[in-house]
Tab-separated table of C-alpha atoms in Angstrom:
chain	number	residue	atom	x	y	z
A	1	UNK	CA	-17.738	17.416	5.284
A	2	UNK	CA	-17.177	14.305	3.602
A	3	UNK	CA	-16.939	10.958	5.732
A	4	UNK	CA	-15.025	7.433	4.870
A	5	UNK	CA	-17.230	5.342	3.403
A	6	UNK	CA	-17.074	1.730	4.906
A	7	UNK	CA	-18.831	0.203	1.855
A	8	UNK	CA	-17.024	1.777	-0.921
A	9	UNK	CA	-12.832	1.311	1.117
A	10	UNK	CA	-13.603	-2.425	1.671
A	11	UNK	CA	-14.320	-3.307	-2.398
A	12	UNK	CA	-11.653	-1.182	-3.833
A	13	UNK	CA	-9.184	-0.774	-0.511
A	14	UNK	CA	-5.090	-0.806	-1.014
A	15	UNK	CA	-4.514	-1.904	2.272
A	16	UNK	CA	-3.292	-3.215	3.551
A	17	UNK	CA	11.851	-13.790	-2.401
A	18	UNK	CA	13.921	-14.501	-0.288
A	19	UNK	CA	13.497	-15.789	3.122
A	20	UNK	CA	16.375	-14.933	4.991
A	21	UNK	CA	15.964	-11.533	3.630
A	22	UNK	CA	12.815	-10.936	5.389
A	23	UNK	CA	15.409	-10.520	8.672
A	24	UNK	CA	15.045	-6.907	7.351
A	25	UNK	CA	11.817	-6.313	7.618
A	26	UNK	CA	12.009	-6.974	11.378
A	27	UNK	CA	14.119	-3.681	11.588
A	28	UNK	CA	10.486	-2.125	11.983
A	29	UNK	CA	8.934	-4.751	14.366
A	30	UNK	CA	12.304	-4.479	16.778
A	31	UNK	CA	16.061	-4.716	16.731
A	32	UNK	CA	17.735	-6.408	13.938
A	33	UNK	CA	18.557	-10.294	14.389
A	34	UNK	CA	22.073	-11.429	14.863
A	35	UNK	CA	24.396	-13.159	12.248
A	36	UNK	CA	24.510	-16.267	14.131
A	37	UNK	CA	20.590	-17.052	14.269
A	38	UNK	CA	20.363	-16.018	10.529
A	39	UNK	CA	19.840	-19.780	9.542
A	40	UNK	CA	17.262	-20.178	12.312
A	41	UNK	CA	14.887	-17.171	10.564
A	42	UNK	CA	15.682	-18.726	7.899
A	43	UNK	CA	13.964	-22.050	8.105
A	44	UNK	CA	11.189	-20.185	10.330
A	45	UNK	CA	10.397	-17.949	6.998
A	46	UNK	CA	10.442	-20.933	5.272
A	47	UNK	CA	8.095	-22.946	7.306
A	48	UNK	CA	5.647	-20.367	7.741
A	49	UNK	CA	5.816	-19.556	4.049
A	50	UNK	CA	4.916	-23.457	3.001
A	51	UNK	CA	1.723	-23.218	5.785
A	52	UNK	CA	4.157	-25.672	8.417
A	53	UNK	CA	3.062	-23.243	11.164
A	54	UNK	CA	3.179	-26.459	13.481
A	55	UNK	CA	6.633	-26.914	12.808
A	56	UNK	CA	6.974	-23.678	12.865
A	57	UNK	CA	6.020	-22.948	15.899
A	58	UNK	CA	7.980	-25.670	17.561
A	59	UNK	CA	11.380	-24.491	15.903
A	60	UNK	CA	10.406	-21.287	17.223
A	61	UNK	CA	9.878	-22.612	21.201
A	62	UNK	CA	13.208	-24.640	20.762
A	63	UNK	CA	14.973	-21.127	19.675
A	64	UNK	CA	13.444	-19.168	22.305
A	65	UNK	CA	14.283	-21.507	25.170
A	66	UNK	CA	17.555	-21.277	24.953
A	67	UNK	CA	19.762	-19.351	27.278
A	68	UNK	CA	21.722	-17.381	24.792
A	69	UNK	CA	19.435	-16.084	22.849
A	70	UNK	CA	19.422	-12.323	22.184
A	71	UNK	CA	16.506	-9.556	23.143
A	72	UNK	CA	16.761	-9.158	18.792
A	73	UNK	CA	16.875	-12.353	18.116
A	74	UNK	CA	14.318	-13.477	20.345
A	75	UNK	CA	12.143	-10.169	18.741
A	76	UNK	CA	13.107	-11.747	15.501
A	77	UNK	CA	11.888	-15.065	15.873
A	78	UNK	CA	8.388	-13.566	18.002
A	79	UNK	CA	7.689	-11.931	15.015
A	80	UNK	CA	6.963	-14.978	12.749
A	81	UNK	CA	4.588	-16.378	15.566
A	82	UNK	CA	3.123	-12.581	15.083
A	83	UNK	CA	2.845	-13.511	11.581
A	84	UNK	CA	1.374	-16.409	11.369
A	85	UNK	CA	-1.904	-15.343	14.035
A	86	UNK	CA	-1.793	-12.086	11.331
A	87	UNK	CA	-2.486	-14.822	8.284
A	88	UNK	CA	-4.832	-17.154	10.131
A	89	UNK	CA	-6.845	-13.639	10.598
A	90	UNK	CA	-6.851	-13.320	7.102
A	91	UNK	CA	-7.406	-16.636	6.094
A	92	UNK	CA	-10.881	-17.911	7.817
A	93	UNK	CA	-12.947	-19.442	5.275
A	94	UNK	CA	-12.493	-23.406	4.609
A	95	UNK	CA	-13.749	-24.479	1.337
A	96	UNK	CA	-17.542	-24.397	1.551
A	97	UNK	CA	-17.805	-20.854	3.659
A	98	UNK	CA	-16.094	-19.554	-0.029
A	99	UNK	CA	-18.270	-21.429	-1.890
A	100	UNK	CA	-20.776	-19.694	0.005
A	101	UNK	CA	-19.601	-15.928	-0.180
A	102	UNK	CA	-19.228	-16.752	-4.177
A	103	UNK	CA	-22.710	-18.506	-3.992
A	104	UNK	CA	-24.076	-15.025	-2.956
A	105	UNK	CA	-23.393	-13.683	-6.569
A	106	UNK	CA	-23.499	-17.105	-8.176
A	107	UNK	CA	-26.396	-18.676	-6.548
A	108	UNK	CA	-26.098	-21.622	-9.352
A	109	UNK	CA	-22.140	-22.078	-8.816
A	110	UNK	CA	-21.872	-25.915	-10.222
A	111	UNK	CA	-18.672	-27.513	-7.363
A	112	UNK	CA	-16.619	-27.938	-10.027
A	113	UNK	CA	-16.672	-24.653	-11.254
A	114	UNK	CA	-15.571	-23.494	-8.035
A	115	UNK	CA	-12.753	-26.368	-8.097
A	116	UNK	CA	-11.537	-24.827	-11.933
A	117	UNK	CA	-11.202	-21.346	-10.403
A	118	UNK	CA	-9.558	-22.810	-7.486
A	119	UNK	CA	-7.086	-24.683	-9.744
A	120	UNK	CA	-5.988	-21.849	-11.575
A	121	UNK	CA	-5.109	-19.976	-8.588
A	122	UNK	CA	-8.488	-17.809	-9.284
A	123	UNK	CA	-9.591	-17.715	-5.580
A	124	UNK	CA	-6.574	-16.661	-3.285
A	125	UNK	CA	-5.930	-20.073	-0.361
A	126	UNK	CA	-3.157	-21.459	1.658
A	127	UNK	CA	-3.033	-24.882	2.944
A	128	UNK	CA	-1.937	-24.653	6.678
A	129	UNK	CA	-0.871	-27.517	8.843
A	130	UNK	CA	-2.824	-30.031	5.596
A	131	UNK	CA	-6.162	-27.167	5.913
A	132	UNK	CA	-6.953	-25.401	3.150
A	133	UNK	CA	-7.878	-22.137	3.940
A	134	UNK	CA	-9.247	-18.980	1.615
A	135	UNK	CA	-8.320	-15.538	1.554
A	136	UNK	CA	-11.331	-13.662	3.290
A	137	UNK	CA	-11.617	-11.705	0.459
A	138	UNK	CA	-10.819	-13.966	-1.947
A	139	UNK	CA	-14.633	-14.289	-2.659
A	140	UNK	CA	-14.925	-11.122	-3.547
A	141	UNK	CA	-11.762	-11.072	-5.429
A	142	UNK	CA	-12.714	-13.408	-7.815
A	143	UNK	CA	-14.728	-11.372	-10.097
A	144	UNK	CA	-12.112	-9.024	-10.318
A	145	UNK	CA	-9.927	-10.780	-11.840
A	146	UNK	CA	-11.803	-13.626	-13.813
A	147	UNK	CA	-13.940	-12.395	-16.623
A	148	UNK	CA	-15.613	-15.496	-17.061
A	149	UNK	CA	-16.575	-15.266	-12.712
A	150	UNK	CA	-18.162	-11.720	-13.637
A	151	UNK	CA	-20.422	-12.746	-16.684
A	152	UNK	CA	-21.937	-15.621	-14.459
A	153	UNK	CA	-22.987	-13.715	-11.492
A	154	UNK	CA	-26.788	-13.248	-11.397
A	155	UNK	CA	-27.037	-9.083	-11.613
A	156	UNK	CA	-24.399	-7.292	-12.480
A	157	UNK	CA	-23.220	-4.944	-10.511
A	158	UNK	CA	-20.655	-2.274	-11.125
A	159	UNK	CA	-17.442	-1.932	-8.671
A	160	UNK	CA	-16.679	0.912	-6.670
A	161	UNK	CA	-13.872	2.618	-8.303
A	162	UNK	CA	-12.464	5.997	-7.677
A	163	UNK	CA	-13.546	9.421	-9.936
A	164	UNK	CA	-10.166	9.240	-10.948
A	165	UNK	CA	-10.154	5.938	-12.630
A	166	UNK	CA	-11.564	7.631	-15.343
A	167	UNK	CA	-10.936	10.237	-17.868
A	168	UNK	CA	-12.399	13.565	-16.398
A	169	UNK	CA	-11.936	17.340	-17.025
A	170	UNK	CA	-9.555	17.357	-14.141
A	171	UNK	CA	-6.880	15.266	-15.617
A	172	UNK	CA	-7.400	17.999	-18.898
A	173	UNK	CA	-7.339	21.032	-16.538
A	174	UNK	CA	-4.155	19.421	-15.005
A	175	UNK	CA	-2.115	19.106	-18.260
A	176	UNK	CA	-3.561	22.434	-19.770
A	177	UNK	CA	-2.110	24.123	-16.150
A	178	UNK	CA	0.936	22.753	-16.903
A	179	UNK	CA	1.521	23.628	-19.989
A	180	UNK	CA	0.619	27.088	-19.543
A	181	UNK	CA	-2.546	27.085	-21.337
A	182	UNK	CA	-4.699	27.989	-18.275
A	183	UNK	CA	-4.409	29.668	-14.921
A	184	UNK	CA	-1.128	27.709	-13.057
A	185	UNK	CA	-3.233	26.888	-9.422
A	186	UNK	CA	-6.576	25.955	-12.005
A	187	UNK	CA	-5.541	22.306	-11.401
A	188	UNK	CA	-4.528	22.214	-7.610
A	189	UNK	CA	-7.047	22.066	-4.662
A	190	UNK	CA	-6.882	23.009	-0.792
A	191	UNK	CA	-8.518	21.211	1.657
A	192	UNK	CA	-8.989	20.332	5.083
A	193	UNK	CA	-9.040	17.157	6.819
A	194	UNK	CA	-9.232	15.597	10.003
A	195	UNK	CA	-8.083	12.053	10.445
A	196	UNK	CA	-8.655	9.459	13.431
A	197	UNK	CA	-7.792	6.650	15.206
A	198	UNK	CA	-10.114	5.124	17.334
A	199	UNK	CA	-9.234	2.369	19.853
A	200	UNK	CA	-12.101	-0.652	20.915
A	201	UNK	CA	-13.550	-0.117	24.410
A	202	UNK	CA	-11.942	-2.742	26.116
A	203	UNK	CA	-8.092	-3.212	24.080
A	204	UNK	CA	-6.671	-1.524	27.178
A	205	UNK	CA	-6.933	-1.787	30.828
A	206	UNK	CA	-8.115	1.428	31.507
A	207	UNK	CA	-6.232	3.871	33.071
A	208	UNK	CA	-3.184	2.713	31.210
A	209	UNK	CA	-1.872	5.119	28.478
A	210	UNK	CA	-2.699	4.611	24.819
A	211	UNK	CA	-0.186	5.676	22.435
A	212	UNK	CA	-0.994	6.530	18.758
A	213	UNK	CA	0.417	7.708	15.392
A	214	UNK	CA	-1.502	9.397	12.912
A	215	UNK	CA	-0.152	9.782	9.345
A	216	UNK	CA	1.207	13.321	8.470
A	217	UNK	CA	1.643	15.047	5.322
A	218	UNK	CA	5.399	16.023	4.717
A	219	UNK	CA	5.391	19.623	2.750
A	220	UNK	CA	6.631	18.618	-1.054
A	221	UNK	CA	7.317	21.849	-3.269
A	222	UNK	CA	5.542	21.708	-6.254
A	223	UNK	CA	2.962	18.437	-4.904
A	224	UNK	CA	1.752	19.187	-1.863
A	225	UNK	CA	2.518	23.084	0.305
A	226	UNK	CA	1.271	25.509	2.392
A	227	UNK	CA	1.140	23.110	5.188
A	228	UNK	CA	-1.180	23.636	8.021
A	229	UNK	CA	-1.356	21.974	11.801
A	230	UNK	CA	-4.551	23.371	12.890
A	231	UNK	CA	-5.488	21.237	16.217
A	232	UNK	CA	-5.558	17.465	17.890
A	233	UNK	CA	-7.343	15.564	19.957
A	234	UNK	CA	-5.819	15.220	23.091
A	235	UNK	CA	-4.081	18.577	22.494
A	236	UNK	CA	-0.670	17.293	23.616
A	237	UNK	CA	1.088	16.032	20.734
A	238	UNK	CA	4.135	15.944	18.799
A	239	UNK	CA	4.739	16.113	15.297
A	240	UNK	CA	8.040	14.000	13.722
A	241	UNK	CA	10.219	16.056	11.119
A	242	UNK	CA	10.174	17.342	8.394
A	243	UNK	CA	13.016	14.654	7.660
A	244	UNK	CA	10.894	11.177	8.359
A	245	UNK	CA	10.145	9.872	5.435
A	246	UNK	CA	6.787	7.843	6.839
A	247	UNK	CA	5.686	11.220	9.167
A	248	UNK	CA	3.188	10.684	11.810
A	249	UNK	CA	1.807	13.274	14.976
A	250	UNK	CA	1.916	11.205	17.996
A	251	UNK	CA	-0.520	11.219	20.825
A	252	UNK	CA	-1.649	9.758	24.238
A	253	UNK	CA	-4.305	9.173	26.190
A	254	UNK	CA	-5.397	7.038	29.179
A	255	UNK	CA	-8.194	3.939	27.777
A	256	UNK	CA	-11.271	4.844	30.015
A	257	UNK	CA	-13.689	2.298	30.945
A	258	UNK	CA	-16.155	0.619	28.845
A	259	UNK	CA	-15.021	3.828	26.268
A	260	UNK	CA	-13.241	3.636	23.137
A	261	UNK	CA	-10.044	5.718	23.142
A	262	UNK	CA	-10.070	7.998	20.351
A	263	UNK	CA	-7.278	10.355	18.829
A	264	UNK	CA	-7.666	12.698	15.995
A	265	UNK	CA	-5.613	15.449	13.978
A	266	UNK	CA	-6.757	18.172	11.954
A	267	UNK	CA	-4.882	20.061	9.550
A	268	UNK	CA	-4.812	21.957	6.010
A	269	UNK	CA	-2.639	21.745	2.636
A	270	UNK	CA	-3.123	22.938	-1.249
A	271	UNK	CA	-2.442	19.879	-3.362
A	272	UNK	CA	-0.941	20.303	-6.315
A	273	UNK	CA	-1.630	18.043	-9.892
A	274	UNK	CA	1.378	17.407	-12.126
A	275	UNK	CA	1.947	17.324	-15.462
A	276	UNK	CA	5.347	16.245	-17.399
A	277	UNK	CA	4.544	16.547	-21.209
A	278	UNK	CA	8.231	13.601	-22.040
A	279	UNK	CA	9.710	13.364	-24.991
A	280	UNK	CA	11.193	10.110	-25.649
A	281	UNK	CA	13.986	11.014	-27.788
A	282	UNK	CA	15.182	13.747	-25.320
A	283	UNK	CA	15.541	11.332	-22.213
A	284	UNK	CA	18.976	9.920	-21.585
A	285	UNK	CA	20.014	6.944	-18.794
A	286	UNK	CA	20.098	8.936	-15.324
A	287	UNK	CA	23.511	9.874	-14.046
A	288	UNK	CA	23.889	7.756	-10.984
A	289	UNK	CA	24.737	10.093	-8.494
A	290	UNK	CA	25.221	9.662	-4.668
A	291	UNK	CA	21.751	10.864	-4.172
A	292	UNK	CA	19.510	8.762	-6.898
A	293	UNK	CA	21.988	5.483	-6.277
A	294	UNK	CA	19.822	4.046	-3.584
A	295	UNK	CA	16.690	4.123	-5.618
A	296	UNK	CA	18.368	1.800	-8.782
A	297	UNK	CA	19.426	-0.795	-5.758
A	298	UNK	CA	17.741	-3.799	-4.210
A	299	UNK	CA	16.222	-3.191	-1.033
A	300	UNK	CA	15.282	-6.550	0.871
A	301	UNK	CA	12.949	-7.969	1.527
A	302	UNK	CA	10.370	-6.516	-0.518
A	303	UNK	CA	12.501	-5.378	-3.899
A	304	UNK	CA	14.911	-7.724	-4.668
A	305	UNK	CA	16.315	-9.060	-8.109
A	306	UNK	CA	15.111	-12.478	-8.047
A	307	UNK	CA	15.394	-14.964	-11.012
A	308	UNK	CA	11.801	-15.018	-11.931
A	309	UNK	CA	12.329	-10.666	-11.831
A	310	UNK	CA	14.876	-10.697	-14.022
A	311	UNK	CA	13.102	-13.049	-16.845
A	312	UNK	CA	10.128	-11.081	-16.611
A	313	UNK	CA	12.069	-7.890	-17.587
A	314	UNK	CA	13.555	-9.507	-19.933
A	315	UNK	CA	10.324	-10.849	-21.906
A	316	UNK	CA	9.054	-7.401	-21.931
A	317	UNK	CA	11.811	-4.732	-21.965
A	318	UNK	CA	13.846	-6.987	-24.744
A	319	UNK	CA	16.091	-4.617	-26.693
A	320	UNK	CA	15.041	-1.614	-25.232
A	321	UNK	CA	17.628	0.882	-24.395
A	322	UNK	CA	15.750	4.402	-23.949
A	323	UNK	CA	14.856	4.549	-20.401
A	324	UNK	CA	11.178	6.123	-20.889
A	325	UNK	CA	10.342	3.480	-23.399
A	326	UNK	CA	11.521	1.045	-20.878
A	327	UNK	CA	9.616	2.387	-18.474
A	328	UNK	CA	6.237	2.724	-20.282
A	329	UNK	CA	6.654	-1.713	-21.255
A	330	UNK	CA	7.196	-1.784	-17.831
A	331	UNK	CA	4.144	0.096	-16.497
A	332	UNK	CA	2.330	-1.383	-19.181
A	333	UNK	CA	3.322	-4.585	-18.055
A	334	UNK	CA	2.201	-4.327	-14.666
A	335	UNK	CA	-0.833	-2.494	-15.163
A	336	UNK	CA	-2.087	-5.373	-17.014
A	337	UNK	CA	-2.400	-7.384	-13.689
A	338	UNK	CA	-5.650	-7.353	-12.191
A	339	UNK	CA	-5.974	-5.582	-9.135
A	340	UNK	CA	-7.602	-7.494	-5.867
A	341	UNK	CA	-7.908	-6.649	-2.497
A	342	UNK	CA	-5.175	-7.708	-0.300
A	343	UNK	CA	-4.236	-9.374	2.303
A	344	UNK	CA	-1.769	-7.839	5.266
A	345	UNK	CA	1.468	-6.670	3.975
A	346	UNK	CA	3.538	-8.042	7.095
A	347	UNK	CA	2.398	-11.309	6.682
A	348	UNK	CA	3.732	-11.509	3.078
A	349	UNK	CA	7.985	-12.523	2.910
A	350	UNK	CA	8.329	-10.750	-0.601
A	351	UNK	CA	5.730	-8.026	-1.610
A	352	UNK	CA	7.075	-7.491	-5.933
A	353	UNK	CA	7.883	-11.284	-5.807
A	354	UNK	CA	4.543	-11.934	-4.396
A	355	UNK	CA	2.703	-9.365	-7.349
A	356	UNK	CA	4.842	-10.952	-9.940
A	357	UNK	CA	2.799	-14.772	-9.266
A	358	UNK	CA	-0.419	-14.163	-7.695
A	359	UNK	CA	-1.896	-13.317	-10.330
A	360	UNK	CA	-3.471	-10.491	-8.897
A	361	UNK	CA	-1.981	-7.526	-7.082
A	362	UNK	CA	-3.113	-4.292	-5.170
A	363	UNK	CA	-1.726	-0.779	-5.254
A	364	UNK	CA	1.501	-1.021	-3.681
A	365	UNK	CA	2.584	-4.280	-4.528
A	366	UNK	CA	1.815	-3.083	-8.230
A	367	UNK	CA	4.043	-0.543	-7.127
A	368	UNK	CA	6.703	-2.590	-5.606
A	369	UNK	CA	6.907	-4.615	-8.541
A	370	UNK	CA	7.114	-1.463	-11.006
A	371	UNK	CA	9.847	-0.253	-8.727
A	372	UNK	CA	11.859	-3.502	-8.547
A	373	UNK	CA	11.273	-3.718	-12.610
A	374	UNK	CA	12.707	-0.216	-12.927
A	375	UNK	CA	15.314	-0.375	-10.618
A	376	UNK	CA	16.307	-3.913	-12.052
A	377	UNK	CA	16.559	-1.238	-15.498
A	378	UNK	CA	18.856	1.330	-13.831
A	379	UNK	CA	15.492	3.813	-14.034
A	380	UNK	CA	16.063	5.021	-10.288
A	381	UNK	CA	12.213	4.691	-8.585
A	382	UNK	CA	10.406	4.848	-5.159
A	383	UNK	CA	7.531	4.965	-3.244
A	384	UNK	CA	4.296	7.198	-2.358
A	385	UNK	CA	1.441	6.705	-0.270
A	386	UNK	CA	-1.083	7.927	1.687
A	387	UNK	CA	-4.913	8.815	0.920
A	388	UNK	CA	-7.176	9.673	-1.911
A	389	UNK	CA	-9.935	11.638	-1.626
A	390	UNK	CA	-12.768	13.532	-4.477
A	391	UNK	CA	-15.053	15.623	-4.978
A	392	UNK	CA	-18.175	13.655	-3.330
A	393	UNK	CA	-18.094	10.928	-0.846
A	394	UNK	CA	-14.987	8.938	-2.181
A	395	UNK	CA	-11.537	8.571	-0.346
A	396	UNK	CA	-9.432	5.547	0.138
A	397	UNK	CA	-5.596	4.631	0.502
A	398	UNK	CA	-3.894	4.206	-2.060
A	399	UNK	CA	-0.131	3.481	-3.093
A	400	UNK	CA	2.126	4.569	-6.103
A	401	UNK	CA	5.451	6.188	-6.611
A	402	UNK	CA	8.193	9.014	-8.924
A	403	UNK	CA	10.988	7.564	-11.665
A	404	UNK	CA	13.706	9.797	-12.447
A	405	UNK	CA	13.822	10.311	-16.396
A	406	UNK	CA	16.660	12.184	-17.502
A	407	UNK	CA	16.875	15.834	-18.431
A	408	UNK	CA	13.192	15.720	-16.301
A	409	UNK	CA	13.948	14.679	-12.748
A	410	UNK	CA	11.689	12.877	-10.505
A	411	UNK	CA	7.825	12.289	-12.250
A	412	UNK	CA	4.773	10.620	-10.857
A	413	UNK	CA	3.972	7.279	-11.998
A	414	UNK	CA	0.708	5.647	-11.046
A	415	UNK	CA	0.586	2.072	-12.506
A	416	UNK	CA	-2.507	1.077	-10.115
A	417	UNK	CA	-5.011	3.673	-12.064
A	418	UNK	CA	-2.866	2.670	-15.249
A	419	UNK	CA	-3.485	3.888	-18.807
A	420	UNK	CA	-6.765	5.771	-19.122
A	421	UNK	CA	-9.098	5.403	-22.179
A	422	UNK	CA	-8.943	8.174	-24.153
A	423	UNK	CA	-8.051	8.948	-27.847
A	424	UNK	CA	-5.666	11.826	-26.459
A	425	UNK	CA	-2.105	9.627	-25.961
A	426	UNK	CA	-1.299	12.851	-23.143
A	427	UNK	CA	-4.538	12.085	-21.179
A	428	UNK	CA	-4.688	8.352	-21.489
A	429	UNK	CA	-0.544	8.279	-20.284
A	430	UNK	CA	-1.429	10.594	-18.210
A	431	UNK	CA	-0.254	8.517	-14.826
A	432	UNK	CA	3.231	8.003	-16.115
A	433	UNK	CA	3.966	11.413	-15.764
A	434	UNK	CA	1.303	12.851	-13.806
A	435	UNK	CA	-0.599	13.217	-10.871
A	436	UNK	CA	-4.108	14.343	-9.886
A	437	UNK	CA	-4.765	16.983	-7.010
A	438	UNK	CA	-6.970	14.825	-5.179
A	439	UNK	CA	-4.445	12.270	-3.059
A	440	UNK	CA	-1.825	13.550	0.023
A	441	UNK	CA	0.895	11.166	-0.015
A	442	UNK	CA	1.578	10.391	3.936
A	443	UNK	CA	4.804	8.252	3.117
A	444	UNK	CA	7.834	9.233	0.619
A	445	UNK	CA	9.047	5.506	1.270
A	446	UNK	CA	8.290	2.371	2.723
A	447	UNK	CA	9.243	0.404	5.374
A	448	UNK	CA	10.683	3.372	8.101
A	449	UNK	CA	10.885	4.164	11.373
A	450	UNK	CA	8.043	6.373	13.018
A	451	UNK	CA	9.468	8.886	15.432
A	452	UNK	CA	9.030	8.167	18.101
A	453	UNK	CA	9.912	4.796	17.521
A	454	UNK	CA	7.065	2.340	18.361
A	455	UNK	CA	8.424	0.405	21.109
A	456	UNK	CA	6.108	-2.631	20.127
A	457	UNK	CA	5.334	-4.558	16.777
A	458	UNK	CA	4.096	-2.667	13.861
A	459	UNK	CA	0.698	-3.755	12.561
A	460	UNK	CA	1.691	-2.707	9.026
A	461	UNK	CA	5.851	-2.977	8.253
A	462	UNK	CA	5.610	-1.299	4.545
A	463	UNK	CA	3.039	1.464	4.628
A	464	UNK	CA	1.430	4.063	6.873
A	465	UNK	CA	-2.095	4.801	6.279
A	466	UNK	CA	-4.571	4.120	8.701
A	467	UNK	CA	-1.815	4.808	11.600
A	468	UNK	CA	-0.033	2.670	14.296
A	469	UNK	CA	-1.395	2.524	18.371
A	470	UNK	CA	0.120	0.305	21.010
A	471	UNK	CA	-0.024	0.394	24.923
A	472	UNK	CA	2.736	-1.103	27.482
A	473	UNK	CA	1.072	-4.185	27.148
A	474	UNK	CA	2.315	-4.652	23.699
A	475	UNK	CA	0.582	-3.481	19.955
A	476	UNK	CA	-2.879	-3.212	18.805
A	477	UNK	CA	-3.551	-4.635	15.519
A	478	UNK	CA	-6.022	-3.568	12.767
A	479	UNK	CA	-9.121	-5.719	14.783
A	480	UNK	CA	-8.781	-3.653	17.498
A	481	UNK	CA	-8.855	-0.668	16.053
A	482	UNK	CA	-10.461	1.539	13.547
A	483	UNK	CA	-9.458	4.593	11.423
A	484	UNK	CA	-11.355	7.897	9.908
A	485	UNK	CA	-10.786	10.599	6.940
A	486	UNK	CA	-12.783	13.383	6.721
A	487	UNK	CA	-12.110	16.022	4.668
A	488	UNK	CA	-13.328	19.552	3.120
A	489	UNK	CA	-12.650	22.058	0.527
A	490	UNK	CA	-11.331	25.085	0.537
A	491	UNK	CA	-11.274	28.336	-1.528
A	492	UNK	CA	-7.287	28.205	-3.155
A	493	UNK	CA	-6.217	31.315	-4.704
A	494	UNK	CA	-6.059	32.310	-8.564
A	495	UNK	CA	-1.791	31.989	-9.501
A	496	UNK	CA	-3.002	35.790	-9.825
A	497	UNK	CA	-3.847	36.774	-7.127
């Protein structure tokens, strides 16, 4: 069985607006905010986004002291306090520490170089209560987003990217199987997966019940089929229904003194590669049925048609009217945004707006930006995410999506893998209408309730790839536990058998 490579995951992992709209995200963490407290929350969100943490804390404390504060309002405000704590976990480097990290790759780095890159927004930082703090991954991200910085490295080592990010035989295999040129199952894979979640020793008092949610796939015809649950540890478990768009297996176990608390599930499934040979001249505007209407709508806080989004769309789309050609233009524009490791999603008020302005984005941020742009142009678009794996030892968290093109229906899109370098246009454009069989979708939407629901804040308010954990005393954040993903290839019968 292949195991998660932590060094590879750290380099390429995809972890993981309107201020008042952030209240929607709190539906995941606790009850909704009451109408009368909207203004107070908007003010606090604005203060947190501006790095005025002391002022935000003062406002939160004042509001929490009110006698008439509802439990819903209390939860909403307390999450802003938690958000500040999480931001400070992501932004821990001062300028000297950030420079020291960059000098590991560029030993003769000049102060003026660092200052110039920093001023250009290439080294992500925030000013928090007057102190400039740099994102933990900003020094390594610099070499992803700046060709000049890459050229300055003393040793020109390649980045760790997944095998599906370069053209390979599997892409042609999926295309040819879909077009009937080879066996229909040739582009499919069957695997056995074991996923685990391990809570650190001492994170929960001995004897207290630890509750864990481990991601689990839904059966999706034509994409992932023949799903078979094998076992779990502990053996008692509860599988969320197929209708859960962020599906999990729920487990409980008491913490033991001095020992980590480990949960795991094992299952098998068949994953099918997909390819659609799309003729742009056949594509017409999608009928806005009741089923499709939600996928062209805004959904605060991360899919919002802001003035900046509208202006970006206008410049990219121009006078184009054909939905597929519009999608191609938007896909290409978002594909140009450099990939970089991301801060935790729960700390960002509006992810699509962040991706538009940050100068870099990871897979989920790029996907949410593309979904927003497609919906703005009347093209239904939705989210998927999960894990990617390989024939070797590579695996990673990943986010992608799908768009609806009439008369073809829903087709995959993966803007982060983006356009492939190949002379064959069908292969070059594979990931706008096609999908490899080296990915498992855990989520068919983002920011949806878990089953059973969490009692405390979620660690990840948008995605669900690593899992979630809590105990009676509160949520267990990512610095209190780790996850594992193992897989083994299984034989797959041909379509003739």
